[in-house]
Short mmCIF file of C-alpha atoms in Angstrom, two decimals:
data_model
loop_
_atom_site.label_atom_id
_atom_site.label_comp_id
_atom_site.label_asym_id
_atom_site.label_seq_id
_atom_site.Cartn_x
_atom_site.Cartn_y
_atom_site.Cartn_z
CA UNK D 155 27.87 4.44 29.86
CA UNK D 156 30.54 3.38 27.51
CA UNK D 157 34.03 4.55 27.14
CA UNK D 158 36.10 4.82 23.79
CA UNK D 159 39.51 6.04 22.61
CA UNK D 160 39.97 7.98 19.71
CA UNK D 161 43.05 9.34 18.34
CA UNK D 162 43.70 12.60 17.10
CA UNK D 163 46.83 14.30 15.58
CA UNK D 164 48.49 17.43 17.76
CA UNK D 165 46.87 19.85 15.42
CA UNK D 166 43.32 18.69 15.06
CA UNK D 167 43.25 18.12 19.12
CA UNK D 168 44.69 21.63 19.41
CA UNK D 169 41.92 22.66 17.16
CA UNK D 170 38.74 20.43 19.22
CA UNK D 171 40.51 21.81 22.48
CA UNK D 172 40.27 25.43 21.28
CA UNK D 173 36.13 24.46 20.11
CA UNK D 174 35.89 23.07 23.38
CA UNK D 175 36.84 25.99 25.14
CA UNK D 176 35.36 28.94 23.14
CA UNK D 177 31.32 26.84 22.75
CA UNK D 178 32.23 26.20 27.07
CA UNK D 179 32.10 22.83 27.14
CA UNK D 180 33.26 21.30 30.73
CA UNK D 181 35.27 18.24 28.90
CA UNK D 182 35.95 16.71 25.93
CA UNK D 183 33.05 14.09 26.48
CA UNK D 184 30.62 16.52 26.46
CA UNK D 185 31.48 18.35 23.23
CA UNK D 186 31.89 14.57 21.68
CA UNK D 187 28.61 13.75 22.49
CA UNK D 188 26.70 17.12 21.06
CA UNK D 189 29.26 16.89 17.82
CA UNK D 190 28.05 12.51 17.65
CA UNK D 191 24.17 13.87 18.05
CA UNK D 192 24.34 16.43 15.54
CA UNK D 193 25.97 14.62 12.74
CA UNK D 194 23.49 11.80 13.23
CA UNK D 195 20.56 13.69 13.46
CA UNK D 196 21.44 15.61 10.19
CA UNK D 197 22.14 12.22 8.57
CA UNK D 198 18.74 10.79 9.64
CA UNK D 199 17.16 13.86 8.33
CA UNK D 200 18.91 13.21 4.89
CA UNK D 201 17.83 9.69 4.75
CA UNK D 202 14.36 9.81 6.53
CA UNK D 203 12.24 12.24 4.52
CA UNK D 204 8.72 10.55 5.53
CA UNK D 205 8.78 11.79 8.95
CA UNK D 206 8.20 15.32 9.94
CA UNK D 207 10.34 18.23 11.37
CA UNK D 208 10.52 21.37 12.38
CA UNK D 209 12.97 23.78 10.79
CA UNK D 210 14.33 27.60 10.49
CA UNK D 211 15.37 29.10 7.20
CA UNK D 212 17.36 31.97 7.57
CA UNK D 213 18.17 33.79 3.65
CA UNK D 214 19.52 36.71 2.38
CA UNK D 215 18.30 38.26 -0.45
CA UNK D 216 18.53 41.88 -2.51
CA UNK D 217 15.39 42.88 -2.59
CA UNK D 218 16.01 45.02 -5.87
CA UNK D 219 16.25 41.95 -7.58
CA UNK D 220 13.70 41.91 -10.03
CA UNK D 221 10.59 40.40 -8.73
CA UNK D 222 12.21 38.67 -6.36
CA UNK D 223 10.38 39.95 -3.52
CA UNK D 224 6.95 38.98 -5.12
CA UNK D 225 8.34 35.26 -6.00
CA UNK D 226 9.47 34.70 -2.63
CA UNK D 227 5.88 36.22 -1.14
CA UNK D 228 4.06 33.97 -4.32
CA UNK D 229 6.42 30.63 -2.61
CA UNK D 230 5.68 31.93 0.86
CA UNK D 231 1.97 32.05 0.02
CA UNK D 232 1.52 28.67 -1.49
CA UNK D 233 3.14 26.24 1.55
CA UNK D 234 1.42 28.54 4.24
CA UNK D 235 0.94 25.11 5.65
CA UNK D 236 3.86 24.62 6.09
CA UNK D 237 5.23 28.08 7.55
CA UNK D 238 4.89 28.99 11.71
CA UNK D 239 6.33 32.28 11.64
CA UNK D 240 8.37 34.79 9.07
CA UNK D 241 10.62 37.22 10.44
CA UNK D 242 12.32 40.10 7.83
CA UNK D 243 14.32 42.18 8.85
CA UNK D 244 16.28 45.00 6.86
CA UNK D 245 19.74 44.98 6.62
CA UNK D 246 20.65 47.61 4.33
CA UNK D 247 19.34 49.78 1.56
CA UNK D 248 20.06 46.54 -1.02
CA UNK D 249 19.95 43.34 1.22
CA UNK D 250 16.90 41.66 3.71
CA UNK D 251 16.91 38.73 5.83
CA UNK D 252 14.08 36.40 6.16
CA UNK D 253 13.80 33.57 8.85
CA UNK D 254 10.72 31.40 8.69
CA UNK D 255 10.14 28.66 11.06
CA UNK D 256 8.84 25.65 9.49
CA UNK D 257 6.74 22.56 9.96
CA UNK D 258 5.80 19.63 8.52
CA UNK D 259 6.53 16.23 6.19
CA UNK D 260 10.35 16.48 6.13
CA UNK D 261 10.27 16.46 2.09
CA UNK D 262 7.66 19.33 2.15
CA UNK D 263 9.90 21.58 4.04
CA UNK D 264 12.80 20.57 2.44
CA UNK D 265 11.60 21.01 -0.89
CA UNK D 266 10.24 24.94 0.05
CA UNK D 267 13.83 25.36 1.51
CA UNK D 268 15.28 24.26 -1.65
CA UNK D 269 13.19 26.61 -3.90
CA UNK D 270 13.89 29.54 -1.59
CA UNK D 271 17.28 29.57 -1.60
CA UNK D 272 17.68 28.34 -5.57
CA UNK D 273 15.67 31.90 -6.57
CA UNK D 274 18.34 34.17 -8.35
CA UNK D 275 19.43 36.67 -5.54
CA UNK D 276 18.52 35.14 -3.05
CA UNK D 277 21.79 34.12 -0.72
CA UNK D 278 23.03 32.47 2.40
CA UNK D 279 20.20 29.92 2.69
CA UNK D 280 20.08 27.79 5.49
CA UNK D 281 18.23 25.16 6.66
CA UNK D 282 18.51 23.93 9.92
CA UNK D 283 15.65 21.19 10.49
CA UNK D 284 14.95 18.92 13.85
CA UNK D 285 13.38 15.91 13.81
CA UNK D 286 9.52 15.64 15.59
CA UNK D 287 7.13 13.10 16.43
CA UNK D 288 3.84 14.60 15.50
CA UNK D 289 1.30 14.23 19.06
CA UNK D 290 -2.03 12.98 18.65
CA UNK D 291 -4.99 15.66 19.69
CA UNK D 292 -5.64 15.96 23.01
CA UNK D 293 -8.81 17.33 24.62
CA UNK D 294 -7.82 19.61 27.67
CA UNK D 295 -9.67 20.30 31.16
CA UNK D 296 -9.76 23.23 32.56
CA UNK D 297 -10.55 24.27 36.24
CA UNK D 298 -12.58 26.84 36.74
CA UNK D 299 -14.14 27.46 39.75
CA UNK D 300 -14.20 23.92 41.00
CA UNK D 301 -16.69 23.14 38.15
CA UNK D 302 -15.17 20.74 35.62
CA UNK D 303 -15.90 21.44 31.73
CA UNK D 304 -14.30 20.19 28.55
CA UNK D 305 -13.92 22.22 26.12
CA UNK D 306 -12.85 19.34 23.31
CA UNK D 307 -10.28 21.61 22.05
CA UNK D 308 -7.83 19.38 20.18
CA UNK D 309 -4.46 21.18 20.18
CA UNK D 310 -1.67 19.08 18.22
CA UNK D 311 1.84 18.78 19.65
CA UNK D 312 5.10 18.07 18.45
CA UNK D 313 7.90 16.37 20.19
CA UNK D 314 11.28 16.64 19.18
CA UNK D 315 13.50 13.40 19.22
CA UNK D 316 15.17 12.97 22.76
CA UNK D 317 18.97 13.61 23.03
CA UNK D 318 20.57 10.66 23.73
#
């Protein structure tokens, strides 16, 4: 492992020490490394939009905007491929949050996230999007009973880039 120096004014070191302490990092090192991964796994996910990812949009919207609620259904509807799971939840008698999980071609998803969040009334859009390597099929074996079968069920699998 490598060791570097960096130097930081009182204020902003005041400021990382204070992160450092309320996210309960053990040392500065470790809350380096996390902050290092994250920027440059959000900058490969700018750059790199032919691989895939999996992501979470979280929005707000009022869902007495007009029609909004049937656009956002309509949007929902036509990238089913690329949506896991939607979660709404009501928030108050104007205002519902929706968080889909996502997966897919990195411009796909980024491009559904876009149009959510660009639909009048909808607010606080989010995307938050991981890098994956998309697994080949695999056929699995299952046990039963000492006899052997295979079943050829091809389940696909997604790995997400290693932390380095």
């Amino acid at each position: 492992m490598d060791r570097f120096t960096v130097s930081l004014d009182e204020e902003l070191l005041a400021q990382f020490d204070d992160y450092i302490r309320r996210r309960g990092y053990g040392n500065r090192s470790e809350a380096v490394r996390d902050i290092l991964r994250s920027t440059l796994e959000a900058e490969r996910l700018t750059e790199e939009e032919d691989g895939h990812c999996i992501a979470c949009l979280s929005y707000i919207y009022n869902h007495h905007e007009r029609e909004l609620a049937r656009r956002l259904t309509e949007a929902s509807h036509a990238h089913h491929d690329l949506t896991l799971s939607t979660l709404h939840v009501h928030l108050d008698h104007e205002n519902c949050m929706e968080v889909s999980v996502l997966q897919g071609p990195t411009r796909a998803v980024r491009r559904f996230a876009d149009a959510i969040t660009a639909e009048t009334g909808v607010r606080h859009g989010a995307l938050n999007a991981v890098p994956v390597e998309v697994g080949h099929s695999h056929d699995h074996q299952h046990d039963h009973g000492g006899d052997d079968h295979h079943h050829g069920h091809g389940h696909a699998h997604v790995h997400s880039s290693p932390k380095t």
